[in-house]
PDB file of C-alpha atoms in Angstrom:
ATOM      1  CA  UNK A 235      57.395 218.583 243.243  1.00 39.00           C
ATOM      2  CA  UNK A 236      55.385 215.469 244.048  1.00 41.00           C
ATOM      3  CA  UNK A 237      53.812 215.564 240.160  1.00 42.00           C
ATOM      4  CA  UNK A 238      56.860 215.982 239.057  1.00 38.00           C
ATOM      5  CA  UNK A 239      58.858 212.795 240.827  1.00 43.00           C
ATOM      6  CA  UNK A 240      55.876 210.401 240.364  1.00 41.00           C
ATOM      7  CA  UNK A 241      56.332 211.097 236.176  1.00 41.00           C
ATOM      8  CA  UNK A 242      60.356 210.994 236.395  1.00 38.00           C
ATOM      9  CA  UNK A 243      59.321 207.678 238.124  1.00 41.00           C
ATOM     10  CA  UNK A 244      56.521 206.368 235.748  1.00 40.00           C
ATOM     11  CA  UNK A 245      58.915 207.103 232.697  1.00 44.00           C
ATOM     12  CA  UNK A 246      62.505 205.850 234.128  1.00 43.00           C
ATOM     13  CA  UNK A 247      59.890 201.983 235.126  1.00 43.00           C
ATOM     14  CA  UNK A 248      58.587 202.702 231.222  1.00 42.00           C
ATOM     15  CA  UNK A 249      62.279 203.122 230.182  1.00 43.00           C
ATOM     16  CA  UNK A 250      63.260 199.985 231.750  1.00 41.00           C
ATOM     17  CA  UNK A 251      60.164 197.507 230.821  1.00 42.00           C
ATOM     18  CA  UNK A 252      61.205 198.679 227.589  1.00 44.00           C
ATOM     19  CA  UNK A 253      64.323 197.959 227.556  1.00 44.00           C
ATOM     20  CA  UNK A 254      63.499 194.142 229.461  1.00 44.00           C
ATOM     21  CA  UNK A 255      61.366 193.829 226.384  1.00 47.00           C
ATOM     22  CA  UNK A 256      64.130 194.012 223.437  1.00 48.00           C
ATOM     23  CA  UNK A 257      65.918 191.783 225.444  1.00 45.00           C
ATOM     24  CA  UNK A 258      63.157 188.835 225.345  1.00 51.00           C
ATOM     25  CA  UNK A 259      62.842 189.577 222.277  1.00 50.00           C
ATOM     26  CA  UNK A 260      66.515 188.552 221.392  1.00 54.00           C
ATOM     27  CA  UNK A 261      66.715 185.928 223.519  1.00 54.00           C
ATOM     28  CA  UNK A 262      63.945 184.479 221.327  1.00 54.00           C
ATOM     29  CA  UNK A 263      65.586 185.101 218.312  1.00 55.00           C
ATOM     30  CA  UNK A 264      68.774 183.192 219.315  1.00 56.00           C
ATOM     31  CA  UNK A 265      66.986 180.038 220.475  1.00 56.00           C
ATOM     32  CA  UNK A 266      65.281 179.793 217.477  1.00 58.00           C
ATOM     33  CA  UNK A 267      68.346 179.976 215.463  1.00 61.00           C
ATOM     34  CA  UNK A 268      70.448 177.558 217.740  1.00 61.00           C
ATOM     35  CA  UNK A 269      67.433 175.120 217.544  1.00 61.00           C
ATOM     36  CA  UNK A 270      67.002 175.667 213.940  1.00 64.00           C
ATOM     37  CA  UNK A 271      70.931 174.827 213.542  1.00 66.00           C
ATOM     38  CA  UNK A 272      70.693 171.689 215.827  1.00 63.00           C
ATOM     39  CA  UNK A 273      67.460 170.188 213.912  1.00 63.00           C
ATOM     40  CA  UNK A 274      69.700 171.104 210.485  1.00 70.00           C
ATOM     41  CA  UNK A 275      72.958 169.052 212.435  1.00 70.00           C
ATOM     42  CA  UNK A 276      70.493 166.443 213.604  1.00 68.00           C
ATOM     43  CA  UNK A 277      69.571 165.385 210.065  1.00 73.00           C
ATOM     44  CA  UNK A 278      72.942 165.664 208.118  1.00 78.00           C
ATOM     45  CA  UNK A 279      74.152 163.173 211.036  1.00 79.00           C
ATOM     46  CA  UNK A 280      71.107 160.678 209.897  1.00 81.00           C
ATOM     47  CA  UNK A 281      71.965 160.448 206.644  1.00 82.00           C
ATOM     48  CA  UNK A 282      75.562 160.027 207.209  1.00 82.00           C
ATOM     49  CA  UNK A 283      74.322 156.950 209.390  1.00 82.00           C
ATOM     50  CA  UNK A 284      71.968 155.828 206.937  1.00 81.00           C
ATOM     51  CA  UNK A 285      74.834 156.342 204.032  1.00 82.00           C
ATOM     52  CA  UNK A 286      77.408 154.484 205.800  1.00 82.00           C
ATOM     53  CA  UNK A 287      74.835 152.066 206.963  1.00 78.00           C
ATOM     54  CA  UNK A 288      73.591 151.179 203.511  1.00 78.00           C
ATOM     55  CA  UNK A 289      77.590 151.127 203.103  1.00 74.00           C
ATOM     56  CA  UNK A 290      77.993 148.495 205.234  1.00 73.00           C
ATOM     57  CA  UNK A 291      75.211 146.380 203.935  1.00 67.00           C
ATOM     58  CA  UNK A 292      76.955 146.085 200.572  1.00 68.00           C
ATOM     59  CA  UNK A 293      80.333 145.146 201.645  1.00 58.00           C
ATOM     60  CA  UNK A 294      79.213 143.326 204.583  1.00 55.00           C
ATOM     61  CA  UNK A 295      79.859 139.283 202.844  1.00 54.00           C
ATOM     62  CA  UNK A 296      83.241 140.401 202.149  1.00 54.00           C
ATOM     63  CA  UNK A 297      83.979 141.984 205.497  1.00 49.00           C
ATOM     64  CA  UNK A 298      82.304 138.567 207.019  1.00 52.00           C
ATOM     65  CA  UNK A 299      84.709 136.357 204.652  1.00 55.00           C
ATOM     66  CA  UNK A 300      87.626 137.904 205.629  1.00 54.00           C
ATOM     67  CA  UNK A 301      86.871 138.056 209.440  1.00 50.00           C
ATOM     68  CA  UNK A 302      86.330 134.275 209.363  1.00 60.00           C
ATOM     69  CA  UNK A 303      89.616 133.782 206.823  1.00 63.00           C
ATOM     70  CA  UNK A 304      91.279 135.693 209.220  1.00 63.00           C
ATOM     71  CA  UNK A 305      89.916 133.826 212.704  1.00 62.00           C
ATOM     72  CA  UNK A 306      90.666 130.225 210.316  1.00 64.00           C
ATOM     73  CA  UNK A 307      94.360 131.742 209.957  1.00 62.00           C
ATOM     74  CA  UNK A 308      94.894 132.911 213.343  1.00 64.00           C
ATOM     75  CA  UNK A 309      93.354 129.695 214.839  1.00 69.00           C
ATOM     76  CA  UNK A 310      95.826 127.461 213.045  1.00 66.00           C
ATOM     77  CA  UNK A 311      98.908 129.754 213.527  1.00 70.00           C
ATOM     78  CA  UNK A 312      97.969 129.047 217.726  1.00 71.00           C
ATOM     79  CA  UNK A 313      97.819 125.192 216.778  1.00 68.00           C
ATOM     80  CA  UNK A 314     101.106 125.462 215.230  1.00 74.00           C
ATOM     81  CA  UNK A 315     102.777 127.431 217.921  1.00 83.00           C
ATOM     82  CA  UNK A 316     100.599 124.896 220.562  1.00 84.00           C
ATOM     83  CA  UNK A 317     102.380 122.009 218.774  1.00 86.00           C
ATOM     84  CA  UNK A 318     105.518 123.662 218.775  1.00 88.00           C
ATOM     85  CA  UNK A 319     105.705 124.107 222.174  1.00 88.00           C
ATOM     86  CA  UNK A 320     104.363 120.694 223.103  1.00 88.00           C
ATOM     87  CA  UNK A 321     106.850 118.904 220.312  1.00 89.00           C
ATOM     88  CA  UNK A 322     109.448 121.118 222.491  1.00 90.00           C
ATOM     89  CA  UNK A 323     108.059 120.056 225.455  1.00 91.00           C
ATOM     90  CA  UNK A 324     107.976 116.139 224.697  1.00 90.00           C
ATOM     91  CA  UNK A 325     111.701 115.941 223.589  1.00 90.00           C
ATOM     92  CA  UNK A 326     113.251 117.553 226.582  1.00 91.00           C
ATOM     93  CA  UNK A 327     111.190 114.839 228.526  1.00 90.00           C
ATOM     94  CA  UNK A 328     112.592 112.070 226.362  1.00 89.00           C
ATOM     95  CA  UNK A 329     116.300 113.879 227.040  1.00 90.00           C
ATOM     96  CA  UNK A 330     115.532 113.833 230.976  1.00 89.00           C
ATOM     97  CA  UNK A 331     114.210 110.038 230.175  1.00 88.00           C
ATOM     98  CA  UNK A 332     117.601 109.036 228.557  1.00 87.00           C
ATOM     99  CA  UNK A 333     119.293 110.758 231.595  1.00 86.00           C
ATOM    100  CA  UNK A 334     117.559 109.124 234.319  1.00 85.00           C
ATOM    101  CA  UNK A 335     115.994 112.288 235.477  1.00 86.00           C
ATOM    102  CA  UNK A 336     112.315 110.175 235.306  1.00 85.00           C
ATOM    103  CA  UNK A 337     109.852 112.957 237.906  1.00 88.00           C
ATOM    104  CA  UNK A 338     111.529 115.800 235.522  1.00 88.00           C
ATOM    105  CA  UNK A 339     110.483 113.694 232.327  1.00 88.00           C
ATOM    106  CA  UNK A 340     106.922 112.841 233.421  1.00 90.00           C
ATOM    107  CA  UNK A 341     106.412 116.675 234.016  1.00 90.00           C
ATOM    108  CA  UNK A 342     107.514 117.316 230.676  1.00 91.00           C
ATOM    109  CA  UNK A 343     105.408 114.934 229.153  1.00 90.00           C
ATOM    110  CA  UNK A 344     102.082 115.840 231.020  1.00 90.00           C
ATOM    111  CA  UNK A 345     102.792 119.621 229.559  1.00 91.00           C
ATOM    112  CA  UNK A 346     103.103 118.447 225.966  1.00 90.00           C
ATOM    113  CA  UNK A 347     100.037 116.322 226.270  1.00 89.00           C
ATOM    114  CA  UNK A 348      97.517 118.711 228.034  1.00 90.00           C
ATOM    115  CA  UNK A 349      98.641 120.807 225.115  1.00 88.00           C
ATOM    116  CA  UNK A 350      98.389 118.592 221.975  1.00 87.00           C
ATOM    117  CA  UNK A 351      97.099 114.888 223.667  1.00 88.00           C
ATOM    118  CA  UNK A 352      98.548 113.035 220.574  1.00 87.00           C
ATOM    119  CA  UNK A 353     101.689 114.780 220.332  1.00 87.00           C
ATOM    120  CA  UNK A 354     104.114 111.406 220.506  1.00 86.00           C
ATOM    121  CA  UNK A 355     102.093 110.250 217.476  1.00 84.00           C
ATOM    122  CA  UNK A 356     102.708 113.508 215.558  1.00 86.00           C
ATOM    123  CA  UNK A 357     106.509 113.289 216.566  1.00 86.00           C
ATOM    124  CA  UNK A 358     106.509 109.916 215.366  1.00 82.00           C
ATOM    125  CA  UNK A 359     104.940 110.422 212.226  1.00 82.00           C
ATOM    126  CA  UNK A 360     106.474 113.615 210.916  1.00 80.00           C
ATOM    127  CA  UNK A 361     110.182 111.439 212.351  1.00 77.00           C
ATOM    128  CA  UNK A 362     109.435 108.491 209.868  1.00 70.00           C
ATOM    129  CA  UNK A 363     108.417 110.782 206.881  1.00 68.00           C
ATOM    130  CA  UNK A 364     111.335 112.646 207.125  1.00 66.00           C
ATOM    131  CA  UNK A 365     113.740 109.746 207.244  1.00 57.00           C
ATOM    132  CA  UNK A 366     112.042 108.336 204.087  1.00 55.00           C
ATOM    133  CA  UNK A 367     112.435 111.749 202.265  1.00 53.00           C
ATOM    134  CA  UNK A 368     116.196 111.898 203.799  1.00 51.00           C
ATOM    135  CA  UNK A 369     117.313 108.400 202.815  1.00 46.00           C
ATOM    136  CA  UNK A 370     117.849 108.486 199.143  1.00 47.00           C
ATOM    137  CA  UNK A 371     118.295 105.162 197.470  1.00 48.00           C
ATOM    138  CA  UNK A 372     122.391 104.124 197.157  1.00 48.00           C
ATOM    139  CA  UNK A 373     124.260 103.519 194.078  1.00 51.00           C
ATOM    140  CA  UNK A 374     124.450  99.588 194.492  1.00 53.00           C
ATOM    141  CA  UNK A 375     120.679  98.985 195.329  1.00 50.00           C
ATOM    142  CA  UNK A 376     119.923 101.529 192.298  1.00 56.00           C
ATOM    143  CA  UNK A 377     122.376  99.500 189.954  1.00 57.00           C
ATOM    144  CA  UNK A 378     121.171  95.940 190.789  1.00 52.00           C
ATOM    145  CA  UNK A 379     117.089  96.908 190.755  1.00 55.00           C
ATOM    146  CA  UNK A 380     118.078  98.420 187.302  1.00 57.00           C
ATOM    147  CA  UNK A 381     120.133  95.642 186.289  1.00 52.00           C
ATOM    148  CA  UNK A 382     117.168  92.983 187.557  1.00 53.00           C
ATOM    149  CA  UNK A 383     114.646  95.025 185.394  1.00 55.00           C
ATOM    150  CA  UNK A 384     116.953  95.493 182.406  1.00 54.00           C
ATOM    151  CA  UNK A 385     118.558  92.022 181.929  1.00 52.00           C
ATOM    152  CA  UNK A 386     115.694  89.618 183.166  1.00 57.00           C
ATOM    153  CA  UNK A 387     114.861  86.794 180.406  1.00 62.00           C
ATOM    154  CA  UNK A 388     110.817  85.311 180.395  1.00 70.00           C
ATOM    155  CA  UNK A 389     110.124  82.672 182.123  1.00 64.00           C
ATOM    156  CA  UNK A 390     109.246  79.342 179.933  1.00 67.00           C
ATOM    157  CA  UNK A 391     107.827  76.621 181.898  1.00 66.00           C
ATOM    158  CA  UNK A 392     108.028  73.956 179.005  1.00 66.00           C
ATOM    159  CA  UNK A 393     111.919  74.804 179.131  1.00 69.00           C
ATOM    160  CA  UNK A 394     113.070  75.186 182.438  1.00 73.00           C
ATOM    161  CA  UNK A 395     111.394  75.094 186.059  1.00 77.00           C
ATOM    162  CA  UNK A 396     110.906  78.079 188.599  1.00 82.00           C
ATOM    163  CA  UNK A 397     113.280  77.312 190.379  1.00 80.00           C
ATOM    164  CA  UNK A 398     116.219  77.082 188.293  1.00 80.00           C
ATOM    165  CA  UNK A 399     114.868  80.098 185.772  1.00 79.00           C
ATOM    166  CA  UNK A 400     115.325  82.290 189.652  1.00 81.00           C
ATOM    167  CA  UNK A 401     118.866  81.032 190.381  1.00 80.00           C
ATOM    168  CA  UNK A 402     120.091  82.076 187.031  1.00 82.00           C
ATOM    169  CA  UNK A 403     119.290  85.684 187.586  1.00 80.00           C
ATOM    170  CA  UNK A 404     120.363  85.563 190.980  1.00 78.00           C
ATOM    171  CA  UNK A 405     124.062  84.247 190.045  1.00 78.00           C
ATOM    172  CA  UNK A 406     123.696  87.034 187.141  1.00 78.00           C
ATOM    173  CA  UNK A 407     123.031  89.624 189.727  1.00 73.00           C
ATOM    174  CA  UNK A 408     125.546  88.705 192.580  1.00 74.00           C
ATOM    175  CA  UNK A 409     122.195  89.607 194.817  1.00 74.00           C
ATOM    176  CA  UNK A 410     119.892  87.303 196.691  1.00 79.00           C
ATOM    177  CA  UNK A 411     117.958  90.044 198.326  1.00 78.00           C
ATOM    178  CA  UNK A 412     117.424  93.735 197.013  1.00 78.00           C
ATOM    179  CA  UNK A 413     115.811  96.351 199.491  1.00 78.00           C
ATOM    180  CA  UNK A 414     113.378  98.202 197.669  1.00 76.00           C
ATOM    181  CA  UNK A 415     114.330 101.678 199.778  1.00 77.00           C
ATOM    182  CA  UNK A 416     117.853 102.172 201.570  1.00 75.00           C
ATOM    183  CA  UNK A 417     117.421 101.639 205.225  1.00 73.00           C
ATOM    184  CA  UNK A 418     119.257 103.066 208.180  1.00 77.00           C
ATOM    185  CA  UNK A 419     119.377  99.592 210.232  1.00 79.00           C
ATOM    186  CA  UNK A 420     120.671  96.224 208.721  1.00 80.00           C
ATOM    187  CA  UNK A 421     118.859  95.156 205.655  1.00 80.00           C
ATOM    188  CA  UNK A 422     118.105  90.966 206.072  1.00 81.00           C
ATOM    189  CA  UNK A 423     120.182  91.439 202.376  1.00 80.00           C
ATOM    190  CA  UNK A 424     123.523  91.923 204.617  1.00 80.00           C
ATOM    191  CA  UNK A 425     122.887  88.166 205.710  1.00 84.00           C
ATOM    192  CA  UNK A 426     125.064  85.191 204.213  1.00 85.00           C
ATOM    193  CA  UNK A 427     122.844  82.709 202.513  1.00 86.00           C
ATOM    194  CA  UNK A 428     123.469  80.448 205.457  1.00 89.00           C
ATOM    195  CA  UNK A 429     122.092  82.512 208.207  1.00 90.00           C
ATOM    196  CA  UNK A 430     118.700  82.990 205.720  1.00 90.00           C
ATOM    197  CA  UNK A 431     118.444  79.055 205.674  1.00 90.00           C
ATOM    198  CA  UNK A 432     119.297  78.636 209.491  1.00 91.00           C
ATOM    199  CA  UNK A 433     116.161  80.754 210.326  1.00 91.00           C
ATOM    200  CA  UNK A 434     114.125  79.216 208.202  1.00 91.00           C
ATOM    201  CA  UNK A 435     114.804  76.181 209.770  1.00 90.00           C
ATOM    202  CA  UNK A 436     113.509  77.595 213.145  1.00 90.00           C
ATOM    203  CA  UNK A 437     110.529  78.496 211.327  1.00 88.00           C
ATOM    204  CA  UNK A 438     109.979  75.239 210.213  1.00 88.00           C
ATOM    205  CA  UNK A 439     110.854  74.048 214.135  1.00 84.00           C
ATOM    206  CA  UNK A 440     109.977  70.954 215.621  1.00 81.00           C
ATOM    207  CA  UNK A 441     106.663  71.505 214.652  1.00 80.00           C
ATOM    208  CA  UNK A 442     107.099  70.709 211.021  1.00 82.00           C
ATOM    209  CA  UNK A 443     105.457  73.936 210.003  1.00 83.00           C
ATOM    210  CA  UNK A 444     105.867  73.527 206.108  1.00 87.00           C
ATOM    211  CA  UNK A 445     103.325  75.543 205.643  1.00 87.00           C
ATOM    212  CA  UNK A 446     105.162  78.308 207.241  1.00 89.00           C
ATOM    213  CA  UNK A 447     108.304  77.841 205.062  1.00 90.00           C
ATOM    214  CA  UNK A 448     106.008  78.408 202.097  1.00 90.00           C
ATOM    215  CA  UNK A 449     104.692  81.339 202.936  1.00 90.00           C
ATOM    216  CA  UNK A 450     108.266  82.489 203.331  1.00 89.00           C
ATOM    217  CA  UNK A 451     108.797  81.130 200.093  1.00 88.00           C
ATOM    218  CA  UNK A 452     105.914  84.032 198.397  1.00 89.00           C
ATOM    219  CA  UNK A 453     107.681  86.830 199.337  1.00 87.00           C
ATOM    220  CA  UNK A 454     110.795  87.054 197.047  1.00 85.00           C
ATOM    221  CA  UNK A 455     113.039  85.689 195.096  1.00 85.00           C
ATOM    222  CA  UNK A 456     115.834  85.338 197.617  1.00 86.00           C
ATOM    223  CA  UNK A 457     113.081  83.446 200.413  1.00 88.00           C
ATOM    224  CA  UNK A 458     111.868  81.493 197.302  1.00 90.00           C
ATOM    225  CA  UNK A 459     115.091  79.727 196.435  1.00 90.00           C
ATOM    226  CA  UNK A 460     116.461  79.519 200.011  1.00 90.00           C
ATOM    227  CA  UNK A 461     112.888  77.611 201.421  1.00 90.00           C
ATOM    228  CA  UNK A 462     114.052  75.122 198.427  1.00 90.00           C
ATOM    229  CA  UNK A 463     117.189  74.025 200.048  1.00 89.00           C
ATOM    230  CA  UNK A 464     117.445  70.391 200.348  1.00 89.00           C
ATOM    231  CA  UNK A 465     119.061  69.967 203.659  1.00 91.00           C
ATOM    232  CA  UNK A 466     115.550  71.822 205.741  1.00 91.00           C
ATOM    233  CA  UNK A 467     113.028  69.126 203.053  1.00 91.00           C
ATOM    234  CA  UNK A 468     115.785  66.070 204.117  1.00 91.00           C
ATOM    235  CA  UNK A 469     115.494  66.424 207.951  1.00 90.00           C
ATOM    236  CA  UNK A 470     111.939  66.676 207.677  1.00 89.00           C
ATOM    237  CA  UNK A 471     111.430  63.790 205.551  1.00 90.00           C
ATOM    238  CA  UNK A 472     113.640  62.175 208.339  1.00 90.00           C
ATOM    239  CA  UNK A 473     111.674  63.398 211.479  1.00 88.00           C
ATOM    240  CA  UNK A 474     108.446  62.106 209.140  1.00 88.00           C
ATOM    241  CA  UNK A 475     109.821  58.391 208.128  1.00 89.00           C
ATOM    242  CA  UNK A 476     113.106  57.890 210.101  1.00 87.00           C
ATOM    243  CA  UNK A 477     114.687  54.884 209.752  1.00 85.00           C
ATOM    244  CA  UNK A 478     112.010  54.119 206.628  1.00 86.00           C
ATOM    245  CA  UNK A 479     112.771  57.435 205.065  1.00 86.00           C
ATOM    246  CA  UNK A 480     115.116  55.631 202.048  1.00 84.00           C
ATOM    247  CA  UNK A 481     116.526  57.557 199.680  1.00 85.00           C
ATOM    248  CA  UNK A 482     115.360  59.347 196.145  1.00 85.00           C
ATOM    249  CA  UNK A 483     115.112  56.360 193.832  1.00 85.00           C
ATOM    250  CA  UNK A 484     111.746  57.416 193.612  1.00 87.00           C
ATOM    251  CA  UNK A 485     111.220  61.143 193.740  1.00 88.00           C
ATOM    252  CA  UNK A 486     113.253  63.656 192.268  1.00 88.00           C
ATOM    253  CA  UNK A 487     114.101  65.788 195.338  1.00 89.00           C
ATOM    254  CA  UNK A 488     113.556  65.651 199.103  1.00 91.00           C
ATOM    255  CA  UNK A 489     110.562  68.462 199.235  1.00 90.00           C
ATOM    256  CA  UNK A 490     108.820  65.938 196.287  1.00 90.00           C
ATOM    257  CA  UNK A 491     108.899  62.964 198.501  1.00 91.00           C
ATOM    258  CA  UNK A 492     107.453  65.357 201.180  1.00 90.00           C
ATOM    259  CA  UNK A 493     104.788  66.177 199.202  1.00 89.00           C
ATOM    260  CA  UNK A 494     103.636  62.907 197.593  1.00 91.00           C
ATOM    261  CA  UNK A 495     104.441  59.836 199.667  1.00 90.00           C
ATOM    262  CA  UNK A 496     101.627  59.144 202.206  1.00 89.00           C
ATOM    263  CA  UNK A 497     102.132  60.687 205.540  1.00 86.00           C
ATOM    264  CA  UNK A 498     100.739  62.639 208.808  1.00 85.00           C
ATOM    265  CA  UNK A 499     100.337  65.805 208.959  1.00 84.00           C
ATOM    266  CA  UNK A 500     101.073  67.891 212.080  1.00 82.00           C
ATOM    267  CA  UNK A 501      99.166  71.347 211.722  1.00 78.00           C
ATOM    268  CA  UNK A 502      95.857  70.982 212.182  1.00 81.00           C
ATOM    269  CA  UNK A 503      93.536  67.750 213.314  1.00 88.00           C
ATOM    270  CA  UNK A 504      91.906  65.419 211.447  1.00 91.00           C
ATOM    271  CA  UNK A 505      88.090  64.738 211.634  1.00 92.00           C
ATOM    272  CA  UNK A 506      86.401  61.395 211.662  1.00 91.00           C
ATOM    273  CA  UNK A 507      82.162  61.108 210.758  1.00 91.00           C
ATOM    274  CA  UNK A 508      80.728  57.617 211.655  1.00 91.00           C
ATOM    275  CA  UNK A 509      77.207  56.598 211.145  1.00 93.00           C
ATOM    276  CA  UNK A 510      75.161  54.065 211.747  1.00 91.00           C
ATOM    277  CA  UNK A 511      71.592  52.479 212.081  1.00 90.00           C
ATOM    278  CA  UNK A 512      70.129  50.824 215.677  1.00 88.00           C
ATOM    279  CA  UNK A 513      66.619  49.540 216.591  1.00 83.00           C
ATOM    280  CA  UNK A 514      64.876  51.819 218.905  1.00 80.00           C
ATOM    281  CA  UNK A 515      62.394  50.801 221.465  1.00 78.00           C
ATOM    282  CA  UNK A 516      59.325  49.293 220.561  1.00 74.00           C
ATOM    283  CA  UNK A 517      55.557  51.678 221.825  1.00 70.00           C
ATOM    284  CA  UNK A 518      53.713  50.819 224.194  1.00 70.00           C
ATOM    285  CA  UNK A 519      50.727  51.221 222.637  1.00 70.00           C
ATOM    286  CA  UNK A 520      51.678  50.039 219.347  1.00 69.00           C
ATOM    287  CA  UNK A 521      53.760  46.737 219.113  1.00 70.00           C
ATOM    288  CA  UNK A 522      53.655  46.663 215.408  1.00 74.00           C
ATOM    289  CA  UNK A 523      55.471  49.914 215.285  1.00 75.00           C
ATOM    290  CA  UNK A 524      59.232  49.406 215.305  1.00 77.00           C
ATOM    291  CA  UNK A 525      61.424  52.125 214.700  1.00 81.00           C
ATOM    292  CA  UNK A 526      64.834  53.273 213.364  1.00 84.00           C
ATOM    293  CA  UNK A 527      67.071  55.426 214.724  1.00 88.00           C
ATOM    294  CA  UNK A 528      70.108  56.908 212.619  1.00 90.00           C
ATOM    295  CA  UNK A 529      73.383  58.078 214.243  1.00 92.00           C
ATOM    296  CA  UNK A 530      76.059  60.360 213.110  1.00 92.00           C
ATOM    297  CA  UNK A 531      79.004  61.649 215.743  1.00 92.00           C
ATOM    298  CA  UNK A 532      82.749  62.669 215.099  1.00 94.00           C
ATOM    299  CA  UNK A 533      85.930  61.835 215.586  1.00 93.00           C
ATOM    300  CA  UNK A 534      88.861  64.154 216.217  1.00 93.00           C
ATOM    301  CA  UNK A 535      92.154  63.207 216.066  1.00 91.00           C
ATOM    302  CA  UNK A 536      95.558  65.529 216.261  1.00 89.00           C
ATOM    303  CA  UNK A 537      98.846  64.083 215.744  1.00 86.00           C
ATOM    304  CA  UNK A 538     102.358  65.684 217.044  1.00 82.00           C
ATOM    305  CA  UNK A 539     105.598  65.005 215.665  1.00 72.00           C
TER     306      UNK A 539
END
């Protein structure tokens, strides 16, 4: 009975290594396959890096250009909605300015300028280039620079003078003054002739600033004729002479007697040199050694009417 236990025994532990056995075996099997697979995944993943790598290297420029096109758009979209805001900003504080409401209208305006710092210059700007493409030119000022280009005769010296050649196109044209644009305040063409010659006289002032008057004189034809009046040369041939100012036997209008009879002139000084030679003091040491000594100073000397 013993003999016969102890060899169930030793062939149920053979049975069961041998079974233990197939199993390893297996397991084996399957590891190698699974690592097999996973070296095999492994390798289609690097190329399908290295594809899409070398993919990326080709089109990279372009992707770069239009990152940075789209950074350069979507930086100057902020600056326009950042000036936007501050433009917004800065004319709300010029409405609480006009109301009174001055705290409320500082606050606005340190807003708009932490956001754009130039921001009244902008306003102002874009403001005077839109009234310029706003204001078209009227019919009148269109008709008169059309009929001063269209009907205007040459000038001849050797037949008439400046003076009189400029009067005949201003009767013509019924204008002294023609703006060159249409302008939303009062043109200095609204003026009567009178008023023009009034402040002309102030420029000249008590100062006798002829100079002044001529300078006027350069810019059109209007200031040209109008610094010619006779009345502004006549009072200051009269401040100049006085009671010794005559009359025009002589010269052919006021402004020529200004011009060529001998007088002072107010604007500006007048400058003296004076020279002369003295004896200087004798040496010391050598008595038969005189010399000479040569002076030159100036004079200045300003006048006031």
């Amino acid at each position: 009975m013993s003999n016969l236990n102890g060899s169930i025994s030793s062939d149920g532990g053979s049975s069961s290594h041998g079974q233990s056995g197939g199993v390893d075996e297996d397991s084996d099997d399957q590891e190698d396959s699974s690592s097999s697979n996973l070296f095999q995944q492994g390798n289609s993943d690097l190329a399908s890096f290295r594809a899409q790598w070398q993919k990326e290297l080709q089109y990279s420029p372009n992707v770069g250009q239009k990152l940075s096109e789209t950074s350069i758009k979507s930086r100057k979209e902020e600056d326009d909605t950042n000036e936007n805001k501050a433009k917004d900003l800065f004319l709300k504080g010029v409405e609480h300015e006009q109301k009174g409401k001055l705290y409320e209208a500082i606050q606005f305006y340190r807003r708009a300028v932490q956001l754009v710092p130039d921001i009244e210059f902008k306003i102002y700007e874009s403001t005077k280039q839109k009234q310029r493409l706003d204001i078209p030119e009227t019919e009148d000022v269109q008709e008169c620079i059309e009929v001063l280009n269209s009907g205007e005769e040459e000038f001849n010296p050797e037949l008439t003078d400046l003076l009189s050649h400029l009067q005949k196109i201003v009767n013509r044209t019924g204008y002294i003054f023609t703006p060159k644009i249409h302008q939303t305040e009062t043109h200095i063409s609204a003026l009567p002739t009178e008023i023009i010659i009034y402040i002309l006289r102030w420029v000249v002032s008590s100062d006798l600033d002829l100079r002044a008057l001529e300078v006027c004189s350069l810019v059109c034809r209007g200031l040209y004729i109008c610094s010619r009046d006779s009345e502004i040369w006549r009072l200051a041939c009269i401040r100049i002479w006085g009671v010794n100012c005559g009359g025009l036997s002589l010269y052919n209008s006021w402004r020529e007697m200004f011009i060529l009879r001998p007088r002072l002139n107010f604007n500006g000084c007048y400058i003296s040199k004076t020279s002369y030679i003295r004896h200087g003091e004798n040496s010391f040491q050598d008595r038969f050694y005189r010399p000479w000594h040569f002076v030159q100073y100036y004079r200045y000397l300003r006048f006031f009417s």
